[in-house]
Tab-separated table of C-alpha atoms and ligand atoms in Angstrom:
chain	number	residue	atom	x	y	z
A	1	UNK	CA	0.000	0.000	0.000
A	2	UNK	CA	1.477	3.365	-1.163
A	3	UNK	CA	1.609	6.124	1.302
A	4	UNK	CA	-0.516	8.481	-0.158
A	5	UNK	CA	-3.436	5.765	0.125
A	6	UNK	CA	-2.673	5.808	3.185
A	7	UNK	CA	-3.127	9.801	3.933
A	8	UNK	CA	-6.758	9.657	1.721
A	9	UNK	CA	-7.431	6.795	3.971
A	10	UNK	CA	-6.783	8.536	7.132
A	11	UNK	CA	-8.034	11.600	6.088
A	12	UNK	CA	-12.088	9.816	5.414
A	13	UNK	CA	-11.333	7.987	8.764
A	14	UNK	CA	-11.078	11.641	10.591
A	15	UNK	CA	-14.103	12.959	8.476
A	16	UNK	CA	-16.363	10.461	9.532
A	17	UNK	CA	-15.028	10.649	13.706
A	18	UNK	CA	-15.503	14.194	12.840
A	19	UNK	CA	-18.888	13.505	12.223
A	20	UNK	CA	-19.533	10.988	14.392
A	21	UNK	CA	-18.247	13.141	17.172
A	22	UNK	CA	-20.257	16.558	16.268
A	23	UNK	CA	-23.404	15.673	14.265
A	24	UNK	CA	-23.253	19.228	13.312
A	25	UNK	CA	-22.591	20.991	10.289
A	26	UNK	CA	-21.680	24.520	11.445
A	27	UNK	CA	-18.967	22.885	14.208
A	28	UNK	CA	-17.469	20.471	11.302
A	29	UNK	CA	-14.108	22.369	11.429
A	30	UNK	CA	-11.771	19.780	12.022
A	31	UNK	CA	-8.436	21.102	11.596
A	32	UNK	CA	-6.623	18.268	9.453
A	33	UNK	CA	-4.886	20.349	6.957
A	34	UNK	CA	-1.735	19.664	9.306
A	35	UNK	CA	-2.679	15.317	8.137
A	36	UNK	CA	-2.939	16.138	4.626
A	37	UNK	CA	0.422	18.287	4.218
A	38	UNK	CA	2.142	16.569	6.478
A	39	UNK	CA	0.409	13.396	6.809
A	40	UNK	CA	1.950	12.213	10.762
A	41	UNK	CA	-0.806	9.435	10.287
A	42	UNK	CA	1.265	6.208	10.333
A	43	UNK	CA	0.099	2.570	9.880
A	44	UNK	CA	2.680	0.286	11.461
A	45	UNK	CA	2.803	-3.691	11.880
A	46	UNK	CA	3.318	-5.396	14.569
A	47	UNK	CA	4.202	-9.114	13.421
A	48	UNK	CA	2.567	-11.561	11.062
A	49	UNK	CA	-1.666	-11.868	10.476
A	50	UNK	CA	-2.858	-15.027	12.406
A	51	UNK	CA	-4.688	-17.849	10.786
A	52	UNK	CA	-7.699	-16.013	11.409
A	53	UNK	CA	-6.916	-13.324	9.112
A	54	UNK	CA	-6.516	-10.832	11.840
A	55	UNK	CA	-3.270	-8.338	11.582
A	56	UNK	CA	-1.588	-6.750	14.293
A	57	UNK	CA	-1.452	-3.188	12.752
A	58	UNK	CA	-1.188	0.201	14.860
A	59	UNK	CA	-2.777	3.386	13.101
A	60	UNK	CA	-0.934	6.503	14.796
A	61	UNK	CA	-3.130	9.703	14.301
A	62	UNK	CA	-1.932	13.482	15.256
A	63	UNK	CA	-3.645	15.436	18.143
A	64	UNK	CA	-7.139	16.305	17.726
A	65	UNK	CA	-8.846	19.762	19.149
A	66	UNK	CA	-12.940	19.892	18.585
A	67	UNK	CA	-14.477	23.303	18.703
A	68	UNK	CA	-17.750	22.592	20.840
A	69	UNK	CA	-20.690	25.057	20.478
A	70	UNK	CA	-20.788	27.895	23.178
A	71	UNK	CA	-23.721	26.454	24.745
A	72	UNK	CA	-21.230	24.136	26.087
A	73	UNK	CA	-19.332	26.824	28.199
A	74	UNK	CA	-21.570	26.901	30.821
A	75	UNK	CA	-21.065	23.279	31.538
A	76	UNK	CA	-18.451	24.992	33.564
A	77	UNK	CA	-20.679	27.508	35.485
A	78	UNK	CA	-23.356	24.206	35.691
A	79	UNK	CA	-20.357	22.848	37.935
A	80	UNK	CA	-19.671	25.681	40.251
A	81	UNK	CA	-23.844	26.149	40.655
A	82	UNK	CA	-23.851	21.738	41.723
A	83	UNK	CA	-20.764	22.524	43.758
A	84	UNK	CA	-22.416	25.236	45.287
A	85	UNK	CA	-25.752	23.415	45.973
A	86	UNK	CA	-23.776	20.417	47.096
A	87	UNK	CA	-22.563	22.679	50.017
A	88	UNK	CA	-25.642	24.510	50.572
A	89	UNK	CA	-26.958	20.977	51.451
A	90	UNK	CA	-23.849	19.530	53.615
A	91	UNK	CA	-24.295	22.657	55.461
A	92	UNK	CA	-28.300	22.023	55.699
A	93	UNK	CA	-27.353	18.360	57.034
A	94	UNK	CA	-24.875	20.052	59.909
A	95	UNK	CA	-27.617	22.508	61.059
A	96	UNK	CA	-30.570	19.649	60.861
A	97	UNK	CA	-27.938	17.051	63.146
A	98	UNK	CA	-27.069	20.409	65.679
A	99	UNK	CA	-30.994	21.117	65.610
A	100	UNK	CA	-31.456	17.161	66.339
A	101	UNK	CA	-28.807	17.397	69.454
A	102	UNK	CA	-30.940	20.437	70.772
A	103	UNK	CA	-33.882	19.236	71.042
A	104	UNK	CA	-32.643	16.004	73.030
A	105	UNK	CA	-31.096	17.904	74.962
A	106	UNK	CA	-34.248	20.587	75.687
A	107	UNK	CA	-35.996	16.953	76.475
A	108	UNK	CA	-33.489	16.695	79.185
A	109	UNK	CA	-35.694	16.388	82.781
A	110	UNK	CA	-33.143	18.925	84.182
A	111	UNK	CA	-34.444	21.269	82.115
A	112	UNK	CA	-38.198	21.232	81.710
A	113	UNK	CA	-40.480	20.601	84.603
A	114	UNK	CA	-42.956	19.774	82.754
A	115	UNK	CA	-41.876	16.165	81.375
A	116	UNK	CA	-40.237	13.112	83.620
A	117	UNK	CA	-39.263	10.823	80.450
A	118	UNK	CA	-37.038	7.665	81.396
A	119	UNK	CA	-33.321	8.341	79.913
A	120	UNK	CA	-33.529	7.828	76.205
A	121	UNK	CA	-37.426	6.318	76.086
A	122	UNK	CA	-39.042	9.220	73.427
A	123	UNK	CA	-42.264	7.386	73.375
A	124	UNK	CA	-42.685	6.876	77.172
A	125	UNK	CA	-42.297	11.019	77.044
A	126	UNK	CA	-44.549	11.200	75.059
A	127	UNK	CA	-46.841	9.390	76.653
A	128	UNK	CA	-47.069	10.841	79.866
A	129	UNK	CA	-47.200	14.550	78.052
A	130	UNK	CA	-50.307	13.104	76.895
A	131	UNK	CA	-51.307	11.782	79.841
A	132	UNK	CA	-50.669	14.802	81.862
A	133	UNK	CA	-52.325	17.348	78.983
A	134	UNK	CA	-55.967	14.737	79.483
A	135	UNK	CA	-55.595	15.637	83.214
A	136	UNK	CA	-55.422	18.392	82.766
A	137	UNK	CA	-58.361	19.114	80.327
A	138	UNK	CA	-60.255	16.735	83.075
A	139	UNK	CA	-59.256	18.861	85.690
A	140	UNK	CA	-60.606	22.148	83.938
A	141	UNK	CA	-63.682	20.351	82.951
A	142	UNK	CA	-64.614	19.312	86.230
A	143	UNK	CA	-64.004	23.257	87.177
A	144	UNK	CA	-66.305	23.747	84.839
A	145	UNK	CA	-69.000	21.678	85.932
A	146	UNK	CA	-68.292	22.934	89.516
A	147	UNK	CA	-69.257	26.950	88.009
A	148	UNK	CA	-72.139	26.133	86.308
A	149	UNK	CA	-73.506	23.810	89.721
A	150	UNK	CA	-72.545	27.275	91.612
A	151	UNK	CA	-74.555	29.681	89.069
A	152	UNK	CA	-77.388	27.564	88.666
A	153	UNK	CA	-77.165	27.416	92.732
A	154	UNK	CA	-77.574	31.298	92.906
A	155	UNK	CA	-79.854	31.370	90.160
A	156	UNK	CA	-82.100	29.431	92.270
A	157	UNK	CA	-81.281	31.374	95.485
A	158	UNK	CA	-81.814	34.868	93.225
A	159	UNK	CA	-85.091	33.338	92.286
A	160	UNK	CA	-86.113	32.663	95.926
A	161	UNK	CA	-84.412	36.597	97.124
A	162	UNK	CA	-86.987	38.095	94.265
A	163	UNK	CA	-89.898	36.131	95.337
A	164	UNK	CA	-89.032	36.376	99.361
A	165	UNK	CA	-88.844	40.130	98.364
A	166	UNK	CA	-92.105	40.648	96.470
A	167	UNK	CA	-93.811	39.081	99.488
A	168	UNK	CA	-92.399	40.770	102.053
A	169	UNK	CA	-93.373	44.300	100.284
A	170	UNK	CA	-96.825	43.132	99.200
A	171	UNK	CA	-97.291	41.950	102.947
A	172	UNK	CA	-96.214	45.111	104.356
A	173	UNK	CA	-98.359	47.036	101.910
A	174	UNK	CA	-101.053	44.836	102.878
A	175	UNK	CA	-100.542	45.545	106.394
A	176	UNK	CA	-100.721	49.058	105.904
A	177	UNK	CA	-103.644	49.027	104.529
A	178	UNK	CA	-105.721	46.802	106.735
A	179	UNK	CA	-104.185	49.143	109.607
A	180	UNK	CA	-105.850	52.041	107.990
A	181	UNK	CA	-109.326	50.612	107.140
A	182	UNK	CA	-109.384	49.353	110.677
A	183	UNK	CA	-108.577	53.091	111.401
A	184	UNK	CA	-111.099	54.450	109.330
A	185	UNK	CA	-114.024	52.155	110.307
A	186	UNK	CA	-113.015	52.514	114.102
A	187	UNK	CA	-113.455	56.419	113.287
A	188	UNK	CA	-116.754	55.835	111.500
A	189	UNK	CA	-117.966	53.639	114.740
A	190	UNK	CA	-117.067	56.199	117.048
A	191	UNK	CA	-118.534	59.180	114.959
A	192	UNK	CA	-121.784	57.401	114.467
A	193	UNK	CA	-122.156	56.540	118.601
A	194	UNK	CA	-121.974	60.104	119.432
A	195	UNK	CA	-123.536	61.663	116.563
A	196	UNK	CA	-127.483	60.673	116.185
A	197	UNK	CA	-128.028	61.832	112.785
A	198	UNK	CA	-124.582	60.266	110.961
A	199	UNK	CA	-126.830	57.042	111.986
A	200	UNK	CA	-128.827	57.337	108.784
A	201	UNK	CA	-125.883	57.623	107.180
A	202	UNK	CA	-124.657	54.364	108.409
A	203	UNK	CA	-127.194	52.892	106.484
A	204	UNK	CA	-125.369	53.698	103.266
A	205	UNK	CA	-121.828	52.097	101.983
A	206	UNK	CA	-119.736	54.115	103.345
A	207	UNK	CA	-117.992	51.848	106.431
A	208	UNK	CA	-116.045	50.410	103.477
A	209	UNK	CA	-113.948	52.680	101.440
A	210	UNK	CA	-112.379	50.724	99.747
A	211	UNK	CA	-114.446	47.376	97.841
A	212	UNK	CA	-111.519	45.717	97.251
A	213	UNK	CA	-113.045	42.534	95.713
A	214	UNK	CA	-117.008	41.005	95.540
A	215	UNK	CA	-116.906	40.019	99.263
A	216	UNK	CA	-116.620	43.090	100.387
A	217	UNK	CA	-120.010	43.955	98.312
A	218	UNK	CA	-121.642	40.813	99.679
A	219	UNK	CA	-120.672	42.086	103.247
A	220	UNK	CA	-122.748	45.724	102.919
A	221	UNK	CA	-125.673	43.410	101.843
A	222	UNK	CA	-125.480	43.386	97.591
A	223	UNK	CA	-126.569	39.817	96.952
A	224	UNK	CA	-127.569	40.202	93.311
A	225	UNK	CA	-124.593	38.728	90.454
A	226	UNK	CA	-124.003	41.738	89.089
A	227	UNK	CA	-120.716	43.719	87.676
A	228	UNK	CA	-119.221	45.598	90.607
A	229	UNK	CA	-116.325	48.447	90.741
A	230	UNK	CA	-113.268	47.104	92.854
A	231	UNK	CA	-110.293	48.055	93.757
A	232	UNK	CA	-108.143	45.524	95.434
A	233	UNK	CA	-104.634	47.666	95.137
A	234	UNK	CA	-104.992	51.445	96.227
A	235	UNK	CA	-102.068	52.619	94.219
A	236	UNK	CA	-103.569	50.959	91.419
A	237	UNK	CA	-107.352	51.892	89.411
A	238	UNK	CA	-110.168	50.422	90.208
A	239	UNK	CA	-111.911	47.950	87.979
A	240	UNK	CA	-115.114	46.135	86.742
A	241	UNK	CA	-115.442	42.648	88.030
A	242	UNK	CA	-118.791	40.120	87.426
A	243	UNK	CA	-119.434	38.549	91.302
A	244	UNK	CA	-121.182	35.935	92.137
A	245	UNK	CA	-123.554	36.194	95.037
A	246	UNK	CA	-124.988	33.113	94.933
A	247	UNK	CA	-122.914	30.316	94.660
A	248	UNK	CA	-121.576	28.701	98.139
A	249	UNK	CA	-122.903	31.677	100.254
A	250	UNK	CA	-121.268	34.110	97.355
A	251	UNK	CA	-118.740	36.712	97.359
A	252	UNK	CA	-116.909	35.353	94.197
A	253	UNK	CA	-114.532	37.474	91.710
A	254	UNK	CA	-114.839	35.856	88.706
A	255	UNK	CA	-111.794	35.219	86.741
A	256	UNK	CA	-112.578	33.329	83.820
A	257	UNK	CA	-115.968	32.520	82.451
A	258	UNK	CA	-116.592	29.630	79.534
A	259	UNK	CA	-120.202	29.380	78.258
A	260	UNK	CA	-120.862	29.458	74.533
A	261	UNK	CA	-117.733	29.937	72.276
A	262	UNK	CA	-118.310	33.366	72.030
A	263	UNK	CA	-115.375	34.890	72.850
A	264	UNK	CA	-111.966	33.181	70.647
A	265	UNK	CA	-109.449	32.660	74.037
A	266	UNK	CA	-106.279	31.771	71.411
A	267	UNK	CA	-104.909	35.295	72.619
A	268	UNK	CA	-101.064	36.993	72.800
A	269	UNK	CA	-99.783	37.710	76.498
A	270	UNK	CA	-100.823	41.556	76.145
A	271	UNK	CA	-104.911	40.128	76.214
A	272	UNK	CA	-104.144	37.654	78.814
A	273	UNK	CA	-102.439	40.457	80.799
A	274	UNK	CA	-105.158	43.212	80.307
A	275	UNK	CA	-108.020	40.990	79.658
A	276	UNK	CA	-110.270	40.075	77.030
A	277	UNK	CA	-113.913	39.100	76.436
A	278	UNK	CA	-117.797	40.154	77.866
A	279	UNK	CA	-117.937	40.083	81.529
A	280	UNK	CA	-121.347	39.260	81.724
A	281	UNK	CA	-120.653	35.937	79.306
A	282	UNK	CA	-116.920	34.795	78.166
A	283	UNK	CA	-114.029	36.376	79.349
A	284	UNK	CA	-110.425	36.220	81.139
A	285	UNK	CA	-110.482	39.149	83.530
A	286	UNK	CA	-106.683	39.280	83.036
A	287	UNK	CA	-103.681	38.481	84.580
A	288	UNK	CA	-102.717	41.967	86.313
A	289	UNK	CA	-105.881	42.388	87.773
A	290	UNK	CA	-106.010	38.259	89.339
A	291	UNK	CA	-102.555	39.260	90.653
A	292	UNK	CA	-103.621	42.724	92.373
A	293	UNK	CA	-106.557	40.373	93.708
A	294	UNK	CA	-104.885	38.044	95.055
A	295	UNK	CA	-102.176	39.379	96.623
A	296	UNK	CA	-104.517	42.031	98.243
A	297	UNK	CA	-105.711	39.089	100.554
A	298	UNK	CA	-105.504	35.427	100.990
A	299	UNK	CA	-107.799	34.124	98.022
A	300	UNK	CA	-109.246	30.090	97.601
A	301	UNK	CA	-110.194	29.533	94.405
A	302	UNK	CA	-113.209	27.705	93.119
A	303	UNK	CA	-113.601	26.099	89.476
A	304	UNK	CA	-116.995	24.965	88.243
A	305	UNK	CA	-116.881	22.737	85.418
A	306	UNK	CA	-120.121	21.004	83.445
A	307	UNK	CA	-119.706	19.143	80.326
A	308	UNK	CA	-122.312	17.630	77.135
A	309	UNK	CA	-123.744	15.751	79.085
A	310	UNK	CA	-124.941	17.717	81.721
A	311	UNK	CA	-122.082	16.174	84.962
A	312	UNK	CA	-121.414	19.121	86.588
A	313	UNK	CA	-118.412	18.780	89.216
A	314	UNK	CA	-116.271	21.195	90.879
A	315	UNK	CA	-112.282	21.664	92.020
A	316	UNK	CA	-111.863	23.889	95.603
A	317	UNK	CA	-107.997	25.035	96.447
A	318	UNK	CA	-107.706	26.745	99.367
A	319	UNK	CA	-104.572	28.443	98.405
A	320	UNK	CA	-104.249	30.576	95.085
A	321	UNK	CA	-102.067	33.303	94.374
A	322	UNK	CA	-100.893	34.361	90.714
A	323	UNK	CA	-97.446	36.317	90.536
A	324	UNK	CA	-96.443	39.798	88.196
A	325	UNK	CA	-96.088	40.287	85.150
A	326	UNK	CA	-92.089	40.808	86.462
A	327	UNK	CA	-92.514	36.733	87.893
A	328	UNK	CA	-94.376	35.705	84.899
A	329	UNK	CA	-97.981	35.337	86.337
A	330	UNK	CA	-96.561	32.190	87.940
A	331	UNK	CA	-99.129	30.159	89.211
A	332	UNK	CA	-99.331	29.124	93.632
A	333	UNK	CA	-102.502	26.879	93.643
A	334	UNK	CA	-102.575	24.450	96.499
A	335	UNK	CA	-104.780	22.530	99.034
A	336	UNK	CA	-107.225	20.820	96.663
A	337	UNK	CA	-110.601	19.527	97.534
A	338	UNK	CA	-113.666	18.597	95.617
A	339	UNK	CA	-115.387	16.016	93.119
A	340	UNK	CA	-113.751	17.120	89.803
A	341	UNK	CA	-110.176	16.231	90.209
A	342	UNK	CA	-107.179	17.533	90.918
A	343	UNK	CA	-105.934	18.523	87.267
A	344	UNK	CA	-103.826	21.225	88.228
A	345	UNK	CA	-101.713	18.767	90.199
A	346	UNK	CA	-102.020	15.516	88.085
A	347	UNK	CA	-98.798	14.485	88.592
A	348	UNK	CA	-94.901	15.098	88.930
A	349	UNK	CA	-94.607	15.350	85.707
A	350	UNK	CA	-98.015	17.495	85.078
A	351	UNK	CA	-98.082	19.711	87.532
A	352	UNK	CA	-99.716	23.131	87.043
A	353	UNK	CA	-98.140	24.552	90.328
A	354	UNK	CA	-95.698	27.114	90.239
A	355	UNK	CA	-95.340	27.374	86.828
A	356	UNK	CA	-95.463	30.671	84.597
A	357	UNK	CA	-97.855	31.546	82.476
A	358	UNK	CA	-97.491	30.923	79.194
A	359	UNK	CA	-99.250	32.282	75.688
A	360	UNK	CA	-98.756	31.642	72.047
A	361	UNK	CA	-96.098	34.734	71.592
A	362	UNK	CA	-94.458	34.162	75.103
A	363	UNK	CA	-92.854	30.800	75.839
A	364	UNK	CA	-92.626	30.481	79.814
A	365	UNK	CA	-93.185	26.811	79.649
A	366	UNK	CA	-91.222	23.726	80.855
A	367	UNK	CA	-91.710	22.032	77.392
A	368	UNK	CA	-88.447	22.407	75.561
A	369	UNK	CA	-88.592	22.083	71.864
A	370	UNK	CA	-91.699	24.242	71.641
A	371	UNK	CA	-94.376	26.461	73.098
A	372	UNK	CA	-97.023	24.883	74.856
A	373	UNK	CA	-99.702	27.712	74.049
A	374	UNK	CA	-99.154	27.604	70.738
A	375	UNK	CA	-99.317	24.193	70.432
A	376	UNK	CA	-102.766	23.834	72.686
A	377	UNK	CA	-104.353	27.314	71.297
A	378	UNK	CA	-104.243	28.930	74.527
A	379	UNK	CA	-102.908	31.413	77.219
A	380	UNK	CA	-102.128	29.555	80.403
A	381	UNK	CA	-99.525	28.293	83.346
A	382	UNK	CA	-98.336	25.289	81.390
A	383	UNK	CA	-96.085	22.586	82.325
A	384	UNK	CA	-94.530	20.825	79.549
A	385	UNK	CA	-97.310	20.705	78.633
A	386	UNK	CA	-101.032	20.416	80.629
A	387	UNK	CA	-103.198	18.007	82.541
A	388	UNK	CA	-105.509	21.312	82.421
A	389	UNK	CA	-106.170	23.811	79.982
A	390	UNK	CA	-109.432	25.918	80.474
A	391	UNK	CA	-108.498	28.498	78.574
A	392	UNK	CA	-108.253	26.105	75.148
A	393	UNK	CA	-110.728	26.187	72.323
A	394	UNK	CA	-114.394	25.879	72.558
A	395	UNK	CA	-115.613	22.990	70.879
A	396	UNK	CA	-119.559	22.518	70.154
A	397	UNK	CA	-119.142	19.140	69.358
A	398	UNK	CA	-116.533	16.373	69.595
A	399	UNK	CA	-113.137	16.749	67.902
A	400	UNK	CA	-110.024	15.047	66.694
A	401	UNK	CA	-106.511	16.065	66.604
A	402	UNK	CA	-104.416	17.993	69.020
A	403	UNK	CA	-106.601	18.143	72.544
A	404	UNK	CA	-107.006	21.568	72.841
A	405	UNK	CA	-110.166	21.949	74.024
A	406	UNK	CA	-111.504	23.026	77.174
A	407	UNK	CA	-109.866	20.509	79.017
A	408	UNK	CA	-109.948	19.008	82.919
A	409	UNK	CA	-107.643	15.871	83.290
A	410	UNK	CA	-108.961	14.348	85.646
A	411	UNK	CA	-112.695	14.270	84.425
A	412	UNK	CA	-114.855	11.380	84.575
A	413	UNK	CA	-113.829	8.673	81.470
A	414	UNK	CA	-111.077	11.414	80.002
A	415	UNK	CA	-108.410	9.000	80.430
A	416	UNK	CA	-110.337	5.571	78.143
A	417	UNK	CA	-110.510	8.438	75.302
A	418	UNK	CA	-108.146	6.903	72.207
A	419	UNK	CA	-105.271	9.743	71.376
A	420	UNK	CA	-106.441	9.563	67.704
A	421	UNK	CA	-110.137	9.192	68.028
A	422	UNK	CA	-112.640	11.431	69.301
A	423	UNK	CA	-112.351	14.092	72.451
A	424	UNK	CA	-114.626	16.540	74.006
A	425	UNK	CA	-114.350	19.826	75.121
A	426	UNK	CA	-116.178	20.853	78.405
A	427	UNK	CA	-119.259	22.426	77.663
A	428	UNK	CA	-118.904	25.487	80.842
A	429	UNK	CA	-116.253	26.322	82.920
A	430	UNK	CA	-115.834	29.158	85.368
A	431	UNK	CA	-113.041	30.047	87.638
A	432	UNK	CA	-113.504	32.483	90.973
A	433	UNK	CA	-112.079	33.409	94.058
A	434	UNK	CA	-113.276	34.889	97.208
A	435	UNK	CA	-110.791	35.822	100.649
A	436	UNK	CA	-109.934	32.754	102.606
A	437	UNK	CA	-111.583	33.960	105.606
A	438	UNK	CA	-114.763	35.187	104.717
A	439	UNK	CA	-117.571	33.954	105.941
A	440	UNK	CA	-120.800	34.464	103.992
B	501	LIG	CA1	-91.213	25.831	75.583
């Protein structure tokens, strides 16, 4: 083989590694003018070709320089950024491993009341951090439950100061009172022993000033049922009662009257407070005026009741009082005796004592998810909710649905009534009071 063979030979060898190497047109610039003037490419043997036909030969070729493409300078910056990173992140692992050694040692017992961990147990810590956070929460809970017991405590005892209070004022207004009439009546005595002619005077109403309810009509001789002026409360106006002169000797204030479904008793608290209705038929006389009554003297209360079918039976308590409008209207009804039942005390759970009085727009009730007047059409001192309503609808025949009739739990035969099927509504009821110590 002739030398310059050789050179052409090298020189397409080159031109392809060229290629090979940069795949590249605009980079092809290999510089092999150097191998084709001077051609230092040299093919040499090295002994004799093998059986196999392969020759020991040794091509020599001159130093090669590539140009790369710029893009491949900042392989260099590349480095120094990875260096860089690289210790960014050994000096990330030396701060996480010092952090690590602080915090075991902050867990050190020495050091922190708070924990009591055995040497090297992180769990056991743990634990009892837990264990000491849930008594703690149990201890602040039961603190809790200790303040509310103490508020409702003095809720109950304010309750009892207010009504302790109201008594104790009403009483000594009371007092006052009685000491003057007794005054006043002493005077007129006195006046009409020494003076003859005041004599025909003491024919006339005048020893009582003051009519504070129907008895004190019945006891200057008025013995016809009649509306009457009284005026049970001298700081307060005088009003128009009906009175009943006949019933039980007489002397009745009547409260409430039920006749004829005249008068609609599904009222708001401002009727039940004022009063509503005819006096001389249907009517509540309201609740101001049964308070100013009642807590002008000791009242018993009577309550007729007749129904369809012509049973006419009555309740007697010889204790009634109803609160202010500041207490509610709440209801003190006590010592019952009779032949219709004691309703108003049916049971613990239906108990018509003490409670306040309740109307469709005021929920005083003991019946939580809703309001027992509403519900039962009516104004009155529900529990949650009645074993008595007479202030509920007025039904002139039987009914079905929600009982809220006139109604008297413990009537005759109530109780065998199916919930679903049919009810009845009392046909008259009539409430009235008269002092506890009068004697017709
Ligand atoms: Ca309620």
């Amino acid at each position: 083989m002739k030398p310059a063979s050789f050179c052409w030979l090298s020189s397409a060898v080159l031109a392809a590694y060229g290629l090979l190497v940069v795949a590249n047109n605009e980079t092809e610039e290999i510089k092999d003018e150097t191998a084709r003037d001077a051609c230092p490419v040299r093919l040499e043997s090295r002994g004799k070709c093998d059986e196999g036909g392969q020759c020991p030969y040794q091509v020599s070729l001159p130093p090669l320089t590539i140009q790369l493409p710029r893009q491949f300078g900042r392989i260099e910056e590349v480095f120094k950024e990875v260096q860089n990173l690289k210790e960014m992140v050994n000096s990330l692992k030396k701060s996480c491993q010092d952090c690590k050694l602080q915090a075991d040692d902050s867990r050190d017992p020495g050091r922190n009341g708070l924990l009591s961990p055995s040497p090297g147990s992180q769990g056991e810590a743990d634990d009892n951090r837990v264990r000491e956070l849930e008594s703690e929460v149990n201890k602040l809970s039961s603190d809790l439950k200790n303040a509310k017991e103490e508020i409702d405590l003095l809720q109950g005892r304010l309750e009892k100061l207010n009504l302790v209070n109201m008594n104790n004022i009403e009483n000594y207004v009371d007092s006052k009172v009685a000491n003057l009439t007794s005054v006043v009546n002493s005077l007129d005595g006195k006046c009409s022993s020494k003076c003859p002619i005041q004599e025909q005077i003491q024919s006339r109403p005048v020893q009582h000033l003051i009519y504070k309810d129907c008895s004190d009509y019945y006891t200057i001789g008025k013995r016809s049922s009649e509306i009457y002026r009284v005026t049970p409360d001298p700081k307060n106006s005088s009003f128009e009662v009906f009175c009943d002169m006949e019933t039980m000797g007489g002397g009745w204030t009547v409260l409430q009257a039920r006749l004829d479904g005249s008068t609609n008793f599904t009222r708001m608290w401002r009727d039940y407070k004022v009063g509503f209705g005819n006096l001389r038929r249907e009517f509540w006389l309201g609740n101001d005026k049964i308070h100013l009554l009642t807590k002008s003297k000791e009242m018993i209360l009577r309550i007729d009741l007749e129904d369809f079918n012509g049973v006419k039976l009555y309740a007697l308590y010889d204790q009634f009082y109803v609160a202010s409008e500041f207490l509610r209207y709440r209801l003190h009804v006590g010592n019952y005796n009779g032949t219709a039942g004691d309703a108003l005390h049916f049971s613990k759970h239906y108990n018509h004592d003490l409670k306040f009085f309740t109307t469709p727009d005021r929920d005083n009730d003991r019946y939580p998810s809703g309001n027992c007047g509403l519900y039962y059409s009516s104004g009155w001192w529900f529990d949650a909710c009645l074993s008595a309503n007479l202030n509920g609808k007025y039904y002139h025949q039987k009914y079905r649905g929600v009982r809220n009739g006139i109604f008297w739990g413990t009537w005759p035969g109530i109780s065998e009534a199916q919930p679903g099927g049919y009810k009845s509504s009392l046909k008259e009821a009539k409430m009235m009071i008269r002092p506890k110590h009068f004697k017709p």
